[in-house]
PDB file of C-alpha atoms (C1' of nucleotides) in Angstrom:
ATOM      1  CA  MET A   1      25.351  57.634  51.603  1.00 74.00           C
ATOM      2  CA  PRO A   2      24.031  59.919  48.917  1.00 91.00           C
ATOM      3  CA  GLU A   3      23.638  63.268  50.636  1.00 93.00           C
ATOM      4  CA  LEU A   4      22.844  66.554  48.943  1.00 95.00           C
ATOM      5  CA  ILE A   5      26.250  66.675  47.269  1.00 95.00           C
ATOM      6  CA  GLU A   6      25.762  63.337  45.534  1.00 95.00           C
ATOM      7  CA  VAL A   7      22.145  64.047  44.651  1.00 96.00           C
ATOM      8  CA  GLU A   8      23.235  67.331  43.072  1.00 96.00           C
ATOM      9  CA  ILE A   9      25.635  65.355  40.884  1.00 95.00           C
ATOM     10  CA  TYR A  10      22.712  63.114  39.959  1.00 96.00           C
ATOM     11  CA  ARG A  11      20.558  66.152  39.195  1.00 96.00           C
ATOM     12  CA  LYS A  12      23.098  67.544  36.778  1.00 96.00           C
ATOM     13  CA  ALA A  13      23.380  64.211  35.016  1.00 95.00           C
ATOM     14  CA  ALA A  14      19.605  63.815  34.842  1.00 96.00           C
ATOM     15  CA  ALA A  15      19.333  67.313  33.383  1.00 97.00           C
ATOM     16  CA  ARG A  16      20.897  65.969  30.203  1.00 96.00           C
ATOM     17  CA  THR A  17      17.600  64.232  29.478  1.00 97.00           C
ATOM     18  CA  VAL A  18      15.503  67.408  29.588  1.00 98.00           C
ATOM     19  CA  GLY A  19      13.284  67.719  26.523  1.00 98.00           C
ATOM     20  CA  ARG A  20      13.175  64.009  25.779  1.00 98.00           C
ATOM     21  CA  THR A  21       9.963  62.026  25.642  1.00 98.00           C
ATOM     22  CA  VAL A  22       9.486  59.051  27.933  1.00 98.00           C
ATOM     23  CA  SER A  23       8.616  55.831  26.124  1.00 98.00           C
ATOM     24  CA  THR A  24       8.966  53.233  28.879  1.00 97.00           C
ATOM     25  CA  VAL A  25       9.120  53.077  32.640  1.00 96.00           C
ATOM     26  CA  SER A  26       9.794  50.193  34.956  1.00 95.00           C
ATOM     27  CA  VAL A  27      10.115  49.639  38.668  1.00 94.00           C
ATOM     28  CA  SER A  28      11.373  46.446  40.229  1.00 88.00           C
ATOM     29  CA  GLY A  29       9.236  44.642  42.746  1.00 75.00           C
ATOM     30  CA  ASN A  30       6.515  46.213  44.833  1.00 76.00           C
ATOM     31  CA  ASN A  31       8.526  47.885  47.506  1.00 85.00           C
ATOM     32  CA  TYR A  32      10.280  50.574  45.502  1.00 93.00           C
ATOM     33  CA  LEU A  33       7.146  52.630  45.006  1.00 93.00           C
ATOM     34  CA  ARG A  34       6.028  54.757  47.900  1.00 91.00           C
ATOM     35  CA  GLY A  35       3.199  56.989  49.017  1.00 86.00           C
ATOM     36  CA  GLY A  36       0.438  55.025  47.357  1.00 85.00           C
ATOM     37  CA  THR A  37       1.959  55.295  43.898  1.00 90.00           C
ATOM     38  CA  SER A  38       1.116  52.198  41.825  1.00 91.00           C
ATOM     39  CA  HIS A  39       2.804  50.833  38.732  1.00 93.00           C
ATOM     40  CA  ALA A  40      -0.263  51.789  36.707  1.00 93.00           C
ATOM     41  CA  ASP A  41      -0.280  55.346  38.112  1.00 92.00           C
ATOM     42  CA  LEU A  42       3.334  55.743  37.237  1.00 94.00           C
ATOM     43  CA  ARG A  43       2.993  54.376  33.720  1.00 95.00           C
ATOM     44  CA  SER A  44      -0.001  56.477  32.804  1.00 95.00           C
ATOM     45  CA  ALA A  45       1.535  59.593  34.335  1.00 95.00           C
ATOM     46  CA  VAL A  46       4.910  59.491  32.620  1.00 96.00           C
ATOM     47  CA  CYS A  47       4.689  57.453  29.418  1.00 97.00           C
ATOM     48  CA  GLY A  48       4.491  59.783  26.449  1.00 97.00           C
ATOM     49  CA  GLY A  49       5.352  62.727  28.692  1.00 98.00           C
ATOM     50  CA  GLN A  50       8.167  65.117  28.063  1.00 98.00           C
ATOM     51  CA  LEU A  51      10.899  65.649  30.609  1.00 97.00           C
ATOM     52  CA  GLY A  52      10.763  69.238  31.819  1.00 97.00           C
ATOM     53  CA  ARG A  53      12.778  70.621  34.662  1.00 97.00           C
ATOM     54  CA  VAL A  54      14.977  68.473  36.861  1.00 97.00           C
ATOM     55  CA  ARG A  55      15.143  69.822  40.381  1.00 97.00           C
ATOM     56  CA  ARG A  56      16.539  68.827  43.746  1.00 96.00           C
ATOM     57  CA  LYS A  57      15.413  69.578  47.268  1.00 96.00           C
ATOM     58  CA  GLY A  58      17.675  68.184  49.942  1.00 96.00           C
ATOM     59  CA  LYS A  59      18.304  64.561  49.050  1.00 96.00           C
ATOM     60  CA  LEU A  60      15.166  64.341  46.919  1.00 96.00           C
ATOM     61  CA  LEU A  61      15.537  64.379  43.133  1.00 96.00           C
ATOM     62  CA  LEU A  62      12.520  65.750  41.265  1.00 96.00           C
ATOM     63  CA  LEU A  63      11.860  64.963  37.622  1.00 97.00           C
ATOM     64  CA  GLU A  64       9.087  66.983  36.044  1.00 97.00           C
ATOM     65  CA  ILE A  65       7.465  64.840  33.384  1.00 97.00           C
ATOM     66  CA  GLY A  66       4.433  66.291  31.646  1.00 95.00           C
ATOM     67  CA  LYS A  67       2.193  67.524  34.454  1.00 94.00           C
ATOM     68  CA  THR A  68       3.643  65.099  36.965  1.00 95.00           C
ATOM     69  CA  VAL A  69       6.572  65.287  39.332  1.00 96.00           C
ATOM     70  CA  VAL A  70       8.467  62.060  39.885  1.00 96.00           C
ATOM     71  CA  GLY A  71      10.355  62.073  43.177  1.00 96.00           C
ATOM     72  CA  VAL A  72      13.391  59.825  43.565  1.00 96.00           C
ATOM     73  CA  ARG A  73      15.031  59.104  46.910  1.00 95.00           C
ATOM     74  CA  PHE A  74      18.349  57.274  46.828  1.00 94.00           C
ATOM     75  CA  GLY A  75      18.499  55.892  50.344  1.00 93.00           C
ATOM     76  CA  MET A  76      21.994  54.821  51.289  1.00 90.00           C
ATOM     77  CA  THR A  77      23.130  53.009  48.219  1.00 92.00           C
ATOM     78  CA  GLY A  78      21.269  54.561  45.297  1.00 93.00           C
ATOM     79  CA  ARG A  79      23.180  55.567  42.182  1.00 94.00           C
ATOM     80  CA  LEU A  80      22.005  57.160  38.975  1.00 95.00           C
ATOM     81  CA  ILE A  81      23.040  56.024  35.517  1.00 94.00           C
ATOM     82  CA  VAL A  82      22.176  58.261  32.572  1.00 95.00           C
ATOM     83  CA  ASP A  83      22.533  56.939  29.030  1.00 95.00           C
ATOM     84  CA  GLY A  84      24.669  54.119  30.358  1.00 91.00           C
ATOM     85  CA  GLU A  85      27.085  56.481  32.042  1.00 86.00           C
ATOM     86  CA  VAL A  86      27.700  56.007  35.743  1.00 83.00           C
ATOM     87  CA  THR A  87      27.511  59.410  37.412  1.00 80.00           C
ATOM     88  CA  ILE A  88      29.317  58.423  40.602  1.00 76.00           C
ATOM     89  CA  ASN A  89      31.807  55.591  40.549  1.00 69.00           C
ATOM     90  CA  GLU A  90      32.557  55.164  44.189  1.00 67.00           C
ATOM     91  CA  LEU A  91      29.882  55.197  46.803  1.00 73.00           C
ATOM     92  CA  LEU A  92      30.647  54.352  50.408  1.00 75.00           C
ATOM     93  CA  TYR A  93      28.989  51.370  52.060  1.00 72.00           C
ATOM     94  CA  THR A  94      28.095  49.611  48.835  1.00 75.00           C
ATOM     95  CA  THR A  95      29.578  47.915  45.834  1.00 75.00           C
ATOM     96  CA  ASP A  96      30.883  49.896  42.855  1.00 75.00           C
ATOM     97  CA  GLU A  97      29.817  47.160  40.474  1.00 76.00           C
ATOM     98  CA  VAL A  98      26.849  47.655  38.201  1.00 78.00           C
ATOM     99  CA  LYS A  99      24.555  44.646  38.462  1.00 84.00           C
ATOM    100  CA  ASP A 100      21.237  44.062  36.724  1.00 89.00           C
ATOM    101  CA  ARG A 101      19.591  42.856  39.884  1.00 89.00           C
ATOM    102  CA  HIS A 102      20.251  46.234  41.519  1.00 91.00           C
ATOM    103  CA  VAL A 103      18.198  48.132  38.962  1.00 94.00           C
ATOM    104  CA  ARG A 104      15.163  49.527  40.826  1.00 95.00           C
ATOM    105  CA  PHE A 105      13.792  52.175  38.487  1.00 96.00           C
ATOM    106  CA  SER A 106      14.328  53.011  34.866  1.00 96.00           C
ATOM    107  CA  LEU A 107      13.025  55.371  32.241  1.00 97.00           C
ATOM    108  CA  GLY A 108      13.484  54.734  28.541  1.00 97.00           C
ATOM    109  CA  PHE A 109      13.360  57.666  26.134  1.00 98.00           C
ATOM    110  CA  ASN A 110      12.264  57.706  22.536  1.00 97.00           C
ATOM    111  CA  ASP A 111      15.767  58.657  21.426  1.00 96.00           C
ATOM    112  CA  GLY A 112      17.050  55.405  22.890  1.00 95.00           C
ATOM    113  CA  GLY A 113      18.561  56.952  26.028  1.00 96.00           C
ATOM    114  CA  THR A 114      17.898  55.742  29.558  1.00 96.00           C
ATOM    115  CA  LEU A 115      17.813  56.985  33.118  1.00 97.00           C
ATOM    116  CA  VAL A 116      18.407  54.180  35.595  1.00 95.00           C
ATOM    117  CA  VAL A 117      18.502  54.019  39.381  1.00 95.00           C
ATOM    118  CA  LEU A 118      20.719  51.312  40.869  1.00 94.00           C
ATOM    119  CA  ASP A 119      20.171  50.642  44.537  1.00 93.00           C
ATOM    120  CA  PRO A 120      21.581  47.416  45.996  1.00 91.00           C
ATOM    121  CA  ARG A 121      19.913  47.766  49.367  1.00 90.00           C
ATOM    122  CA  ALA A 122      16.727  49.253  48.000  1.00 92.00           C
ATOM    123  CA  PHE A 123      16.361  51.764  50.816  1.00 91.00           C
ATOM    124  CA  GLY A 124      15.435  54.357  48.230  1.00 94.00           C
ATOM    125  CA  ASN A 125      12.063  54.818  46.580  1.00 95.00           C
ATOM    126  CA  VAL A 126      10.091  56.524  43.849  1.00 96.00           C
ATOM    127  CA  GLU A 127       6.914  58.521  44.417  1.00 95.00           C
ATOM    128  CA  LEU A 128       4.595  60.538  42.209  1.00 95.00           C
ATOM    129  CA  ASN A 129       4.105  64.155  43.300  1.00 94.00           C
ATOM    130  CA  PRO A 130       5.941  63.834  46.620  1.00 94.00           C
ATOM    131  CA  ASP A 131       5.133  66.357  49.322  1.00 93.00           C
ATOM    132  CA  GLU A 132       7.966  68.830  48.927  1.00 94.00           C
ATOM    133  CA  SER A 133       6.694  70.963  51.773  1.00 92.00           C
ATOM    134  CA  SER A 134       7.591  68.249  54.266  1.00 92.00           C
ATOM    135  CA  LEU A 135      11.217  69.087  53.570  1.00 95.00           C
ATOM    136  CA  GLY A 136      12.841  72.150  55.094  1.00 95.00           C
ATOM    137  CA  PRO A 137      14.901  74.566  52.995  1.00 95.00           C
ATOM    138  CA  ASP A 138      17.794  72.989  51.143  1.00 96.00           C
ATOM    139  CA  ALA A 139      20.977  73.248  53.212  1.00 96.00           C
ATOM    140  CA  MET A 140      22.869  74.877  50.356  1.00 95.00           C
ATOM    141  CA  ARG A 141      20.272  77.570  49.710  1.00 95.00           C
ATOM    142  CA  ILE A 142      18.887  78.355  53.163  1.00 96.00           C
ATOM    143  CA  SER A 143      19.411  81.992  54.132  1.00 95.00           C
ATOM    144  CA  ASN A 144      21.774  82.851  56.958  1.00 94.00           C
ATOM    145  CA  ASN A 145      18.924  84.375  58.913  1.00 95.00           C
ATOM    146  CA  ALA A 146      16.728  81.311  58.595  1.00 95.00           C
ATOM    147  CA  LEU A 147      19.624  79.047  59.503  1.00 95.00           C
ATOM    148  CA  GLN A 148      20.569  81.009  62.591  1.00 95.00           C
ATOM    149  CA  GLY A 149      16.897  81.176  63.584  1.00 95.00           C
ATOM    150  CA  LEU A 150      16.744  77.390  63.517  1.00 95.00           C
ATOM    151  CA  PHE A 151      19.572  77.105  66.021  1.00 96.00           C
ATOM    152  CA  GLN A 152      18.101  79.759  68.309  1.00 95.00           C
ATOM    153  CA  LYS A 153      14.684  78.142  68.440  1.00 93.00           C
ATOM    154  CA  SER A 154      15.471  74.444  68.647  1.00 94.00           C
ATOM    155  CA  ARG A 155      15.758  72.594  71.933  1.00 93.00           C
ATOM    156  CA  SER A 156      17.169  69.485  70.288  1.00 94.00           C
ATOM    157  CA  THR A 157      20.812  68.560  69.906  1.00 95.00           C
ATOM    158  CA  LEU A 158      22.851  69.993  67.051  1.00 96.00           C
ATOM    159  CA  LYS A 159      23.140  66.535  65.544  1.00 95.00           C
ATOM    160  CA  ALA A 160      19.388  65.952  65.574  1.00 95.00           C
ATOM    161  CA  LEU A 161      18.649  69.398  64.187  1.00 96.00           C
ATOM    162  CA  LEU A 162      21.100  69.193  61.293  1.00 96.00           C
ATOM    163  CA  LEU A 163      19.794  65.744  60.358  1.00 95.00           C
ATOM    164  CA  ASN A 164      16.136  66.764  60.639  1.00 95.00           C
ATOM    165  CA  GLN A 165      15.069  66.966  57.001  1.00 94.00           C
ATOM    166  CA  GLN A 166      11.881  68.805  57.951  1.00 94.00           C
ATOM    167  CA  LYS A 167      13.891  71.701  59.346  1.00 95.00           C
ATOM    168  CA  ILE A 168      16.806  71.725  56.913  1.00 96.00           C
ATOM    169  CA  SER A 169      17.203  69.257  54.094  1.00 96.00           C
ATOM    170  CA  GLY A 170      20.148  67.561  52.457  1.00 96.00           C
ATOM    171  CA  ILE A 171      22.578  66.879  55.301  1.00 96.00           C
ATOM    172  CA  GLY A 172      23.383  63.253  56.113  1.00 95.00           C
ATOM    173  CA  ASN A 173      25.427  61.663  58.852  1.00 94.00           C
ATOM    174  CA  LEU A 174      28.888  62.092  57.331  1.00 94.00           C
ATOM    175  CA  LEU A 175      28.381  65.700  56.301  1.00 95.00           C
ATOM    176  CA  CYS A 176      26.905  66.417  59.714  1.00 96.00           C
ATOM    177  CA  ASP A 177      29.930  65.124  61.628  1.00 95.00           C
ATOM    178  CA  GLU A 178      32.248  67.073  59.322  1.00 95.00           C
ATOM    179  CA  ILE A 179      30.276  70.303  59.804  1.00 96.00           C
ATOM    180  CA  LEU A 180      30.330  69.954  63.590  1.00 96.00           C
ATOM    181  CA  TRP A 181      34.004  69.084  63.609  1.00 96.00           C
ATOM    182  CA  ARG A 182      34.779  72.199  61.583  1.00 96.00           C
ATOM    183  CA  SER A 183      32.587  74.341  63.840  1.00 96.00           C
ATOM    184  CA  GLY A 184      34.144  73.171  67.076  1.00 96.00           C
ATOM    185  CA  ALA A 185      30.731  72.210  68.441  1.00 96.00           C
ATOM    186  CA  ALA A 186      29.891  68.858  70.035  1.00 95.00           C
ATOM    187  CA  PRO A 187      27.061  66.879  68.418  1.00 95.00           C
ATOM    188  CA  ALA A 188      25.121  66.537  71.680  1.00 94.00           C
ATOM    189  CA  ARG A 189      25.092  70.282  72.425  1.00 95.00           C
ATOM    190  CA  ILE A 190      21.577  71.628  72.793  1.00 95.00           C
ATOM    191  CA  SER A 191      21.063  73.945  69.880  1.00 95.00           C
ATOM    192  CA  CYS A 192      19.477  76.903  71.682  1.00 94.00           C
ATOM    193  CA  SER A 193      22.283  76.894  74.279  1.00 95.00           C
ATOM    194  CA  LEU A 194      24.745  78.200  71.701  1.00 95.00           C
ATOM    195  CA  ASN A 195      25.863  81.816  71.970  1.00 95.00           C
ATOM    196  CA  CYS A 196      25.946  84.161  68.972  1.00 95.00           C
ATOM    197  CA  ASP A 197      29.529  83.356  68.086  1.00 96.00           C
ATOM    198  CA  GLU A 198      28.889  79.628  68.162  1.00 96.00           C
ATOM    199  CA  ILE A 199      25.758  79.918  66.075  1.00 96.00           C
ATOM    200  CA  GLU A 200      27.665  81.981  63.558  1.00 96.00           C
ATOM    201  CA  ARG A 201      30.413  79.366  63.425  1.00 96.00           C
ATOM    202  CA  VAL A 202      28.083  76.413  62.938  1.00 96.00           C
ATOM    203  CA  SER A 203      25.886  78.092  60.384  1.00 95.00           C
ATOM    204  CA  SER A 204      28.777  79.293  58.287  1.00 95.00           C
ATOM    205  CA  ALA A 205      30.324  75.818  58.517  1.00 96.00           C
ATOM    206  CA  VAL A 206      27.150  74.372  57.001  1.00 96.00           C
ATOM    207  CA  LYS A 207      27.686  76.408  53.863  1.00 96.00           C
ATOM    208  CA  THR A 208      31.463  76.256  53.628  1.00 96.00           C
ATOM    209  CA  THR A 209      31.630  72.524  54.310  1.00 96.00           C
ATOM    210  CA  ILE A 210      29.088  71.749  51.616  1.00 96.00           C
ATOM    211  CA  ARG A 211      30.870  74.029  49.155  1.00 96.00           C
ATOM    212  CA  ASP A 212      34.242  72.561  49.993  1.00 96.00           C
ATOM    213  CA  LEU A 213      33.212  68.921  49.794  1.00 95.00           C
ATOM    214  CA  THR A 214      31.293  69.615  46.592  1.00 95.00           C
ATOM    215  CA  LYS A 215      34.571  70.821  45.091  1.00 95.00           C
ATOM    216  CA  ARG A 216      36.316  67.691  46.333  1.00 93.00           C
ATOM    217  CA  GLY A 217      33.576  65.592  44.779  1.00 91.00           C
ATOM    218  CA  GLY A 218      31.685  63.895  47.603  1.00 92.00           C
ATOM    219  CA  SER A 219      30.335  64.053  51.128  1.00 92.00           C
ATOM    220  CA  HIS A 220      32.767  61.321  52.166  1.00 90.00           C
ATOM    221  CA  LEU A 221      35.813  63.474  51.334  1.00 92.00           C
ATOM    222  CA  GLY A 222      35.960  65.488  54.544  1.00 93.00           C
ATOM    223  CA  GLU A 223      38.917  65.727  56.913  1.00 94.00           C
ATOM    224  CA  LEU A 224      37.155  63.770  59.611  1.00 94.00           C
ATOM    225  CA  GLN A 225      35.988  60.893  57.458  1.00 92.00           C
ATOM    226  CA  PRO A 226      39.261  58.874  57.355  1.00 90.00           C
ATOM    227  CA  GLN A 227      39.349  59.059  61.160  1.00 92.00           C
ATOM    228  CA  ARG A 228      35.844  57.729  61.779  1.00 90.00           C
ATOM    229  CA  HIS A 229      37.048  54.478  63.288  1.00 88.00           C
ATOM    230  CA  GLN A 230      38.086  53.068  66.650  1.00 86.00           C
ATOM    231  CA  LYS A 231      41.660  54.361  66.571  1.00 86.00           C
ATOM    232  CA  GLY A 232      40.798  57.603  64.830  1.00 90.00           C
ATOM    233  CA  VAL A 233      42.392  60.863  65.978  1.00 93.00           C
ATOM    234  CA  CYS A 234      41.405  64.468  65.415  1.00 95.00           C
ATOM    235  CA  PRO A 235      43.087  65.822  62.263  1.00 94.00           C
ATOM    236  CA  LEU A 236      43.270  69.212  63.977  1.00 95.00           C
ATOM    237  CA  ASP A 237      44.856  68.451  67.342  1.00 93.00           C
ATOM    238  CA  GLY A 238      45.597  64.734  67.385  1.00 93.00           C
ATOM    239  CA  ALA A 239      43.217  63.911  70.242  1.00 94.00           C
ATOM    240  CA  ARG A 240      41.638  60.500  70.240  1.00 92.00           C
ATOM    241  CA  LEU A 241      38.138  60.847  68.780  1.00 93.00           C
ATOM    242  CA  ASN A 242      35.019  60.090  70.780  1.00 92.00           C
ATOM    243  CA  GLN A 243      32.276  57.908  69.398  1.00 91.00           C
ATOM    244  CA  SER A 244      28.736  57.627  70.600  1.00 90.00           C
ATOM    245  CA  THR A 245      25.185  57.482  69.394  1.00 91.00           C
ATOM    246  CA  VAL A 246      23.560  60.894  69.209  1.00 92.00           C
ATOM    247  CA  ALA A 247      20.050  61.275  67.852  1.00 91.00           C
ATOM    248  CA  GLY A 248      20.184  57.606  66.962  1.00 89.00           C
ATOM    249  CA  ARG A 249      23.192  57.989  64.704  1.00 92.00           C
ATOM    250  CA  THR A 250      26.838  57.025  65.069  1.00 92.00           C
ATOM    251  CA  SER A 251      28.738  60.207  65.801  1.00 93.00           C
ATOM    252  CA  TRP A 252      32.445  60.893  65.908  1.00 94.00           C
ATOM    253  CA  TRP A 253      33.863  64.047  67.410  1.00 94.00           C
ATOM    254  CA  CYS A 254      36.937  65.535  69.034  1.00 95.00           C
ATOM    255  CA  PRO A 255      36.702  65.950  72.815  1.00 94.00           C
ATOM    256  CA  GLU A 256      39.507  68.501  72.670  1.00 95.00           C
ATOM    257  CA  HIS A 257      38.103  71.194  70.425  1.00 96.00           C
ATOM    258  CA  GLN A 258      34.413  70.343  69.977  1.00 96.00           C
ATOM    259  CA  LEU A 259      32.684  71.802  73.005  1.00 93.00           C
TER     260      LEU A 259
ATOM    261  C1'  DA B   1       8.235  68.541  71.016  1.00 91.68           C
ATOM    262  C1'  DT B   2      11.767  65.464  71.135  1.00 91.68           C
ATOM    263  C1'  DT B   3      14.207  61.144  71.654  1.00 91.68           C
ATOM    264  C1'  DG B   4      14.800  56.230  71.219  1.00 91.68           C
ATOM    265  C1'  DT B   5      14.117  51.640  68.957  1.00 91.68           C
ATOM    266  C1'  DG B   6      13.523  48.551  65.373  1.00 91.68           C
ATOM    267  C1'  DG B   7      12.872  47.488  60.672  1.00 91.68           C
ATOM    268  C1'  DC B   8      13.911  47.659  55.819  1.00 91.68           C
ATOM    269  C1'  DC B   9      18.086  45.267  52.793  1.00 91.68           C
ATOM    270  C1'  DT B  10      22.705  44.042  50.969  1.00 91.68           C
ATOM    271  C1'  DG B  11      27.767  44.192  50.833  1.00 91.68           C
ATOM    272  C1'  DC B  12      31.842  43.957  53.303  1.00 91.68           C
ATOM    273  C1'  DC B  13      34.926  42.717  56.886  1.00 91.68           C
ATOM    274  C1'  DC B  14      36.265  40.310  60.838  1.00 91.68           C
ATOM    275  C1'  DG B  15      37.078  36.264  63.600  1.00 91.68           C
ATOM    276  C1'  DC B  16      36.575  31.435  64.134  1.00 91.68           C
TER     277       DC B  16
ATOM    278  C1'  DT C   1      38.521  28.088  52.797  1.00 91.68           C
ATOM    279  C1'  DG C   2      33.861  29.247  54.204  1.00 91.68           C
ATOM    280  C1'  DC C   3      30.421  30.739  57.293  1.00 91.68           C
ATOM    281  C1'  DG C   4      28.003  33.850  60.376  1.00 91.68           C
ATOM    282  C1'  DG C   5      27.627  37.985  63.049  1.00 91.68           C
ATOM    283  C1'  DG C   6      27.948  42.756  63.227  1.00 91.68           C
ATOM    284  C1'  DC C   7      27.953  46.984  61.112  1.00 91.68           C
ATOM    285  C1'  DA C   8      27.358  50.824  57.767  1.00 91.68           C
ATOM    286  C1'  DG C   9      23.452  54.960  57.358  1.00 91.68           C
ATOM    287  C1'  DG C  10      18.510  57.188  55.018  1.00 91.68           C
ATOM    288  C1'  DC C  11      14.105  57.185  56.485  1.00 91.68           C
ATOM    289  C1'  DC C  12       9.845  55.716  58.449  1.00 91.68           C
ATOM    290  C1'  DA C  13       6.503  53.826  61.952  1.00 91.68           C
ATOM    291  C1'  DC C  14       5.774  53.508  66.468  1.00 91.68           C
ATOM    292  C1'  DA C  15       6.469  54.054  71.479  1.00 91.68           C
ATOM    293  C1'  DA C  16       7.566  56.819  75.417  1.00 91.68           C
TER     294       DA C  16
END
DNA sequence: ATTGTGGCCTGCCCGC
DNA sequence: TGCGGGCAGGCCACAA
């Protein structure tokens, strides 16, 4: 469930290692590397390199090491541990325990520190020089104009648009449902059918929801989240929530105020 | 251009 | 008590 909020927490933690020199790197198994990156590529690219900037685009964490960019995707259950310190204790849909067999990627630094990715389900991956242009603008930084333009132009549903990382990056399923709930828009609404007021409401909810849940400390800390279950009711008006699959994802929304 | 399906993989919870 | 089935959601390949 790491969405942009969690990955931003990871980015800040990883930034503590800026300036250090990488001495070792390891990746478990063969399926955690992606995009043609091999173990040998990775080792020769990062070992002896110095950690420069640590960036984030959407849910993608970018570590600049020497002349190389190492991209880390956390999938659903990826957590980052820096110098032995767990950056996020509780992650939904996975265990909070730290187990050796969940270690998928690790960097060792010459000062003895480490940067470790734990990922029980191994949906995440690591890739050298990932294509950043395949991701749309980060949801936190996208301009209001660009955001509103997206809604005006897209013929897909709101749910599909907000989850489309090529158009706007960083929003996951939980954040998406919370944003739509706060905007009073139904997930299956066709984006370009929204009027100006509705577009304004949804696009401002993107920003305010992310800001708000960042303050609370996680994308699972929205108002809607505790009600995402069979007997769940709308925290706003008490109506029984609807559930259905929209854009291939489980969606919960209020039939009373999300139109 | 857009939507739908299935697969990846493990932990957790439910019912038998 | 233990087992198995279903489900959670990020992301991709593929089909329609």
